[in-house]
Short mmCIF file of C-alpha atoms and ligand atoms in Angstrom, two decimals:
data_model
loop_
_atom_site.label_atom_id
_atom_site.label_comp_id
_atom_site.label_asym_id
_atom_site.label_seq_id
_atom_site.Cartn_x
_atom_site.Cartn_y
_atom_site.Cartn_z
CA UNK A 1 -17.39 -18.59 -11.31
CA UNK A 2 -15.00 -19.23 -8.12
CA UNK A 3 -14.98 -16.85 -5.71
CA UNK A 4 -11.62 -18.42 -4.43
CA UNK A 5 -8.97 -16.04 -5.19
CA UNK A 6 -5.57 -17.39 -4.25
CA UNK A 7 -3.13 -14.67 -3.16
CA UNK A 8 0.24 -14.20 -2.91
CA UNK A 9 1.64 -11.71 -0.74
CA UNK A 10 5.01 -10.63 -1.97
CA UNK A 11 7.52 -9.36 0.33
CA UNK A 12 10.66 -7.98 -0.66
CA UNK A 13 13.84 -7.39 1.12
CA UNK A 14 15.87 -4.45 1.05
CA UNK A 15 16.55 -2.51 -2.06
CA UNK A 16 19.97 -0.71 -2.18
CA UNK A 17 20.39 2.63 -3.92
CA UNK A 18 22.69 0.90 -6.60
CA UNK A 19 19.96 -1.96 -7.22
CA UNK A 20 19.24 -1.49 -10.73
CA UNK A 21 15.72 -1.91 -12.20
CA UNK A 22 16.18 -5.19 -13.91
CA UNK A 23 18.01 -6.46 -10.88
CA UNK A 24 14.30 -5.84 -8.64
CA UNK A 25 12.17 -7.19 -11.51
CA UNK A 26 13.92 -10.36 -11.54
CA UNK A 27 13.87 -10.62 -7.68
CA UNK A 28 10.27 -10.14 -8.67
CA UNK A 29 10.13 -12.19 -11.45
CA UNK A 30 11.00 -14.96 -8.98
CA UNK A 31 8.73 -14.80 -6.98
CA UNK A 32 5.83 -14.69 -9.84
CA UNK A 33 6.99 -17.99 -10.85
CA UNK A 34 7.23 -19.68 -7.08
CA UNK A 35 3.21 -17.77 -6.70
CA UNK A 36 2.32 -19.61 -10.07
CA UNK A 37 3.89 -22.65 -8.52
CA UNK A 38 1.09 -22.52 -5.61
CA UNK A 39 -1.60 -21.82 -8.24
CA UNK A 40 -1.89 -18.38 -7.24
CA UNK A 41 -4.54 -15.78 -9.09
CA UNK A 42 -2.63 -12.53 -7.88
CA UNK A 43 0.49 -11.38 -6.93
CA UNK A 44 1.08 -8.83 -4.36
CA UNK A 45 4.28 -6.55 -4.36
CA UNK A 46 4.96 -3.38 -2.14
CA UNK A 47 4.83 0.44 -2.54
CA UNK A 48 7.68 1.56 -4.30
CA UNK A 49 8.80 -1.88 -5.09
CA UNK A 50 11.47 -0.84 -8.38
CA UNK A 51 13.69 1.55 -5.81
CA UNK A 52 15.03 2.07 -2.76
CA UNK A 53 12.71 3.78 -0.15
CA UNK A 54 13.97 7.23 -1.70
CA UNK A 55 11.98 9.91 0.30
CA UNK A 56 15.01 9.03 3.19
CA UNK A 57 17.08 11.60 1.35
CA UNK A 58 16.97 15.14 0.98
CA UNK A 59 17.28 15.94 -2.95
CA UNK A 60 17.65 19.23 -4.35
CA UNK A 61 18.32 18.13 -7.88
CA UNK A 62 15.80 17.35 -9.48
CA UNK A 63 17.66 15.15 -12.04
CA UNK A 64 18.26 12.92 -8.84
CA UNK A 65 14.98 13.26 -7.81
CA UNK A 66 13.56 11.77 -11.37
CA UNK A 67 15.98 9.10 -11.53
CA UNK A 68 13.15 7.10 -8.75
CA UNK A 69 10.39 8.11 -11.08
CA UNK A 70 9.18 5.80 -14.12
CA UNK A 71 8.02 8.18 -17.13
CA UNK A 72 6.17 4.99 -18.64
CA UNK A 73 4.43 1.67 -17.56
CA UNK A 74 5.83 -0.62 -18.87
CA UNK A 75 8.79 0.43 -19.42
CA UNK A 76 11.44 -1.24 -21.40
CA UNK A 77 12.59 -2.68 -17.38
CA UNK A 78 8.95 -3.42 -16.16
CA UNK A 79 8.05 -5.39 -19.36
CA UNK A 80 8.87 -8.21 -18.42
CA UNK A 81 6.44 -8.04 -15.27
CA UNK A 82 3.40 -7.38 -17.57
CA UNK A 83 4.84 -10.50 -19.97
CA UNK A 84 4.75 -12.50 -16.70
CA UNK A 85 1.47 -12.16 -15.97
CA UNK A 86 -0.15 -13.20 -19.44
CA UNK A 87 2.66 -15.86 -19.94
CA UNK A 88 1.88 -17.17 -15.92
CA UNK A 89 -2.11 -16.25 -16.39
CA UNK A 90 -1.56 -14.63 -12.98
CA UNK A 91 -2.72 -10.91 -11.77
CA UNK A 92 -0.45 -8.67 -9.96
CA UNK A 93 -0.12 -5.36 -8.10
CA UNK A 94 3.23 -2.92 -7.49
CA UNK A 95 3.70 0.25 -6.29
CA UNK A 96 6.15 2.78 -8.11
CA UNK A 97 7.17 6.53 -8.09
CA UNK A 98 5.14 7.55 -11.16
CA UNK A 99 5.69 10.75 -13.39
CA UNK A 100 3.05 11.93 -15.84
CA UNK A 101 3.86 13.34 -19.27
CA UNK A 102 2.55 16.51 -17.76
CA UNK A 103 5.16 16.57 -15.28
CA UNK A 104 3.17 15.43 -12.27
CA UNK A 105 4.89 13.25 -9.63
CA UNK A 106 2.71 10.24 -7.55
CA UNK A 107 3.22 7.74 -5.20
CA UNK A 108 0.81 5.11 -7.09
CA UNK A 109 0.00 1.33 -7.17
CA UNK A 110 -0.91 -0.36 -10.31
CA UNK A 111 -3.67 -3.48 -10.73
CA UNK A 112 -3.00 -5.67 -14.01
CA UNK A 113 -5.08 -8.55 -14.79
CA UNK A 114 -4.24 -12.17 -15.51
CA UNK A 115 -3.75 -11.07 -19.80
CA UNK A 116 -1.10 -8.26 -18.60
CA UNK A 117 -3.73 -5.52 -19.18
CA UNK A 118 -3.42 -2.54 -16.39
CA UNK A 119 -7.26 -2.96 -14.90
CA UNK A 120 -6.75 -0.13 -11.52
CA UNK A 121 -4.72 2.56 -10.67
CA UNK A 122 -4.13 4.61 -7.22
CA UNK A 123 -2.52 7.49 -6.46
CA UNK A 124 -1.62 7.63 -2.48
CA UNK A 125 -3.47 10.20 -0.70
CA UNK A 126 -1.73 10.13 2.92
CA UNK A 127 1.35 11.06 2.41
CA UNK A 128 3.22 11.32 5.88
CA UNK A 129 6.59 13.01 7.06
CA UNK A 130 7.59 16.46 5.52
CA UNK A 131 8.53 18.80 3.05
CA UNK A 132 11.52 20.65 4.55
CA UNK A 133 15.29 19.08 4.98
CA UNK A 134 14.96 18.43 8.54
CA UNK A 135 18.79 17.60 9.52
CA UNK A 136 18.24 16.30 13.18
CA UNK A 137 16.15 13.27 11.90
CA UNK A 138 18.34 9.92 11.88
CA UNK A 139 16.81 9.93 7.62
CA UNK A 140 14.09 12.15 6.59
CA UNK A 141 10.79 11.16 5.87
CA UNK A 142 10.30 13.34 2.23
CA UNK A 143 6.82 12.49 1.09
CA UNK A 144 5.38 15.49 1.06
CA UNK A 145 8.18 17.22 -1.14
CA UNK A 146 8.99 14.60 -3.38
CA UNK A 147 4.87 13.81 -4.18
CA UNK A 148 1.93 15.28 -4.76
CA UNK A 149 -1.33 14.06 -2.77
CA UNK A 150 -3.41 11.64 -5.05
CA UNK A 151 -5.35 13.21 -7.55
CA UNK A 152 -8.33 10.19 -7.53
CA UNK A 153 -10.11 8.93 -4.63
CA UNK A 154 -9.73 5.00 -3.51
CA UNK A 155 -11.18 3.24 -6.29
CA UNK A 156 -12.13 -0.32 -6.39
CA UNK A 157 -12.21 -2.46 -9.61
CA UNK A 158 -14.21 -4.88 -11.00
CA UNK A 159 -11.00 -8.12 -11.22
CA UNK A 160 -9.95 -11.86 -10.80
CA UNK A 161 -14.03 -12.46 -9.88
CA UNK A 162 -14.77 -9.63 -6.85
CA UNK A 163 -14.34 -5.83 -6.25
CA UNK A 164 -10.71 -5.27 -5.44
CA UNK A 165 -9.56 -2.01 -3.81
CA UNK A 166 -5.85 -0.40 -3.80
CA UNK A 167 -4.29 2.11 -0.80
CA UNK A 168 -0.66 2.50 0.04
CA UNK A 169 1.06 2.07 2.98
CA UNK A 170 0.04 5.42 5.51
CA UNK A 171 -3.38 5.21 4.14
CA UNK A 172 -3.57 1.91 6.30
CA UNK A 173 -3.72 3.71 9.57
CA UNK A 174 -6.62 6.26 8.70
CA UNK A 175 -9.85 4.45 8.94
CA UNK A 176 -11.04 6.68 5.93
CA UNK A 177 -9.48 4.97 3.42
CA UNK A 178 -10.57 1.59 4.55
CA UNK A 179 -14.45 3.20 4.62
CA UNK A 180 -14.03 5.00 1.14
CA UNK A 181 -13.76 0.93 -0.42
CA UNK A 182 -16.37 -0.07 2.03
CA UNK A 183 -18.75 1.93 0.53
CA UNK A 184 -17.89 0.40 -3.21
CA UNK A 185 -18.25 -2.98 -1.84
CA UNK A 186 -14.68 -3.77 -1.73
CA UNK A 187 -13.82 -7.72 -1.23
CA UNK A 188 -10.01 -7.14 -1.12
CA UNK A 189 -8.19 -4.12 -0.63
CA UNK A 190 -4.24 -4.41 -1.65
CA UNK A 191 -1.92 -2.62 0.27
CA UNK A 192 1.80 -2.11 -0.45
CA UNK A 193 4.39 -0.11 2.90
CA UNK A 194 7.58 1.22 3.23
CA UNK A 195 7.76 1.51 7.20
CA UNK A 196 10.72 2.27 8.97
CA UNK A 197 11.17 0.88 12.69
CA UNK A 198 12.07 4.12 13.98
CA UNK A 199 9.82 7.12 13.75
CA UNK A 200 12.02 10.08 14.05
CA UNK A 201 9.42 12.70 15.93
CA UNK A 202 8.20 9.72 18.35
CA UNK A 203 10.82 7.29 19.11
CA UNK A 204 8.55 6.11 22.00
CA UNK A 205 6.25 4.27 18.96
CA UNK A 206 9.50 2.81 17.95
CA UNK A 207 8.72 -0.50 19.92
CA UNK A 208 5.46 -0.77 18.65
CA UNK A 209 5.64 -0.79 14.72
CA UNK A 210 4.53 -4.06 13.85
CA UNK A 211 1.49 -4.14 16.52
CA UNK A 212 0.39 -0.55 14.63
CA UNK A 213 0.48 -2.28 12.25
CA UNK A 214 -1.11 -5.33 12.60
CA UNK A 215 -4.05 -2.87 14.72
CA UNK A 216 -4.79 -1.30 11.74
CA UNK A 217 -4.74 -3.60 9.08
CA UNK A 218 -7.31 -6.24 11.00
CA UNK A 219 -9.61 -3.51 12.30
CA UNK A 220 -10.02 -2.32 8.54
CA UNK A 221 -10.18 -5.40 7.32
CA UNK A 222 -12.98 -6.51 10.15
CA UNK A 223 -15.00 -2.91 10.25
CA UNK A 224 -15.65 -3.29 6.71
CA UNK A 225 -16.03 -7.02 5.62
CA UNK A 226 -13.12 -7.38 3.34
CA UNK A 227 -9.36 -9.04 2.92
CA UNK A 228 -6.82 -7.22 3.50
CA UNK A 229 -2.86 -7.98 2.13
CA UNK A 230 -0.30 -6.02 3.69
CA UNK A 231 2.90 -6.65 1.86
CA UNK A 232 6.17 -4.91 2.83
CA UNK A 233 9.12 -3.43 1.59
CA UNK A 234 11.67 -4.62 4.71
CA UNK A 235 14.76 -5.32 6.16
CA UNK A 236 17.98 -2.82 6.23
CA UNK A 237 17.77 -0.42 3.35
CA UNK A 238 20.69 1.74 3.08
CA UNK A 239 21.22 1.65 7.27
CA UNK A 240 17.66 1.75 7.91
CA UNK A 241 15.56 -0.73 8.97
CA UNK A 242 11.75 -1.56 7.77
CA UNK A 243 9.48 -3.90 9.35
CA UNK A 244 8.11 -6.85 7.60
CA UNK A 245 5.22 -8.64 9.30
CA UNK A 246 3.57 -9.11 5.44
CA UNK A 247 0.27 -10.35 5.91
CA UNK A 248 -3.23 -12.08 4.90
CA UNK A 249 -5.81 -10.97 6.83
CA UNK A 250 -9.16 -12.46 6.45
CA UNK A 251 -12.61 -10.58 7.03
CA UNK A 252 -12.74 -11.93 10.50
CA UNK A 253 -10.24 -9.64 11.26
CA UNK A 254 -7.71 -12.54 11.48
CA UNK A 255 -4.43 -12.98 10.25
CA UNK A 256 -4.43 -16.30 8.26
CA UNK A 257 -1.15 -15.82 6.56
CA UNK A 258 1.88 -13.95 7.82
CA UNK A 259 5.97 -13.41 6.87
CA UNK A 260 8.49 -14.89 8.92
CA UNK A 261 11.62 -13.34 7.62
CA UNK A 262 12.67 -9.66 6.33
CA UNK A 263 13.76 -10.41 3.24
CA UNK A 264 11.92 -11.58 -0.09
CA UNK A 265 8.96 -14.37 0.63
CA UNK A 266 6.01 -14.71 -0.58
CA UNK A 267 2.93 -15.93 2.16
CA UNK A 268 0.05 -17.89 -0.27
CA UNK A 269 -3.75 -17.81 1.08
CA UNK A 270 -7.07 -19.13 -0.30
CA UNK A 271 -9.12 -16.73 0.10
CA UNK A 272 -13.02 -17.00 -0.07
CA UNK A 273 -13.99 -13.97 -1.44
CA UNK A 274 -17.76 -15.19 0.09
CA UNK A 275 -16.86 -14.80 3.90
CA UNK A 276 -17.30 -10.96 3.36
CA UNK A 277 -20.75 -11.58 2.68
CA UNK A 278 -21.74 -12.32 6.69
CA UNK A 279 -19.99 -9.00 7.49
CA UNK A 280 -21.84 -6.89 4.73
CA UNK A 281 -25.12 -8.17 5.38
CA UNK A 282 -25.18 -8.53 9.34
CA UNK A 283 -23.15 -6.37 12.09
CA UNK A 284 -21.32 -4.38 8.72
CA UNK A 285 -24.58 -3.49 6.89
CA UNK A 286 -24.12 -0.14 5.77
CA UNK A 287 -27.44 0.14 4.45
CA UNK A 288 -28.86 -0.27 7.30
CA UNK A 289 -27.23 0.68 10.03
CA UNK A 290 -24.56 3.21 8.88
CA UNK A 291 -25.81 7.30 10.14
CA UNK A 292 -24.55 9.74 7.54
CA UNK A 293 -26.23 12.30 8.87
CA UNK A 294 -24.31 12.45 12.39
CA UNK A 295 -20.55 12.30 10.10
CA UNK A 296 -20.44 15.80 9.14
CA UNK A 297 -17.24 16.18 11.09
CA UNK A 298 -15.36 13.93 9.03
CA UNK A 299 -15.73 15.60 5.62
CA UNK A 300 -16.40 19.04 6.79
CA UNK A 301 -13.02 19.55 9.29
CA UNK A 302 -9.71 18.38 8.88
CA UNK A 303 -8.23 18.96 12.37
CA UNK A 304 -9.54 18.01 15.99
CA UNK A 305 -10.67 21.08 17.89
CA UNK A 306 -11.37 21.10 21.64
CA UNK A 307 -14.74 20.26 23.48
CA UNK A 308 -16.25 24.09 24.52
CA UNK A 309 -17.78 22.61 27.87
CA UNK A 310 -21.57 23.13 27.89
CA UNK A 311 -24.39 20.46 29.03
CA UNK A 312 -26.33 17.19 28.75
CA UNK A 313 -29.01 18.87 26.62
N1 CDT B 1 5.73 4.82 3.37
C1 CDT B 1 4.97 5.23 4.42
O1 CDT B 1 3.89 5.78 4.22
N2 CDT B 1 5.48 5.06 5.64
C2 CDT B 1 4.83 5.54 6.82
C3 CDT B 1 5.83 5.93 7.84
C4 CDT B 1 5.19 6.72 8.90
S1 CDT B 1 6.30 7.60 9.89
C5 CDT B 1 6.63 9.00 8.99
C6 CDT B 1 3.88 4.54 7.43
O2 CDT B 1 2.76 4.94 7.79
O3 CDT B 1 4.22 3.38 7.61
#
């Protein structure tokens, strides 16, 4: 079997509030058939890719609030998606503001196979900004009152040929989620963000958003031997503006396939799922060089404490 897996990374431009579902899916629909076009295995859309990037609002309703949610996948709006896919023989990821029959409300990304069928699922674990209305901030940043933290770890799934991995947007800056598919073996990891340019409580990283980004993305994609696809949700969205920077980062740690614009594109890479192998079995060998033992810390405390002074010995 190949272990070529062509991707496509699909970016999409803003969404407006009054963008209606079927409106996104066939901005997405498009781009499925140009990725077909370039022989592409998989399709990759952002986090929250059916809505605006809602968590900029404070809600108290929660009527409003569950109007961004989807209570079913597919849904009558998304069907056409999974339809796509078995029609195009093409794979695809998207992120989307799920809610449970049990009430429960995620931030999750969704892995279907080349016959439509849903293969992966992730529920985002790093959820940044807050849960209070803070009125100062240009937008708020409402993660952590409109989700719950994931209630899975990072899986990675058996798909198109290789192990294939899911996070979501914040999780790319914490090296933890990166290492959690490491240790599964992942060959890809799919990554969908949301990312405004300015960062309310430190405009002085406002300059810097798409080298963070870029920082991140190739070290984890490097430290652990894998691919990495960054795709973004960009452009001006109601006033406020994301980065785009979408890109195809190989297990050298280099980017072999970026966006230009900041509106909907898709970037296409081969990519040999075989170059991860050098990295796992050389300077990346877990097995044998990785030292448990000495990462208590990283499990066992959540915040940084300061050094007590003391000695060599
Ligand atoms: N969607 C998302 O996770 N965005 C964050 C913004 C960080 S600033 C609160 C990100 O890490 O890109």
């Amino acid at each position: 079997m190949s272990r070529i897996v062509t991707v496509g990374a699909a970016q999409m431009g803003p969404i407006q509030r009054a963008d209606s579902r079927p409106q996104v899916v066939r901005r997405m629909l498009e781009l499925m058939r140009e990725a077909a076009a370039h022989r592409c295995d998989l399709v990759v859309f952002p986090e929250l890719t059916l809505t605006t990037f809602f968590p900029r609002w404070w809600m108290e309703d929660q009527v409003d609030i569950d109007a961004f949610f989807e209570r079913s996948m597919p849904s009558n709006d998304t069907a056409p998606l999974f339809e796509a896919a078995a029609r195009l023989g093409i794979g695809f990821s998207f992120g989307y503001a799920e809610l449970t029959p049990e009430g429960r409300h995620f931030n999750t990304a969704l892995l279907v196979d080349k016959t439509g069928r849903q293969v992966g699922k992730y529920r985002k674990i790093h959820l940044p900004g807050h849960a209070r209305h803070e009125p100062w901030r240009a937008f708020q940043h409402l993660e952590k009152r409109y989700f719950e933290v994931g209630d899975r770890s990072w899986g990675v799934w058996p798909a198109l040929g290789g192990h294939i991995g899911m996070m979501i947007c914040n999780d790319r800056r914490w090296p933890e989620s990166y290492r959690m598919m490491g240790l599964q073996s992942v060959e890809m990891i799919l990554l969908g963000y949301n990312t405004p340019r300015h960062n309310p409580p430190a405009p002085d990283h406002d300059r810097l958003g798409e080298f963070h980004n870029q920082l991140v993305m190739q070290a984890g994609a490097y430290q652990n031997g894998t691919w990495v696809v960054g795709v973004a949700k960009c452009g001006v969205e109601e006033g406020c503006e994301m980065i785009g920077g979408s890109s195809i980062i190989a297990p050298t740690g280099e980017v072999i396939g970026q966006a230009l614009t900041q509106g909907d594109e898709l970037v296409v890479a081969r990519c040999d799922l075989d170059l991860t192998k050098s990295y796992k079995e050389s300077i990346f060998n877990f097995a044998m060089h990785r030292q448990p033992e000495h990462y208590g810390r990283i499990v066992g405390q959540r915040g940084a404490v300061a050094p007590e002074g003391g000695s060599a010995d």
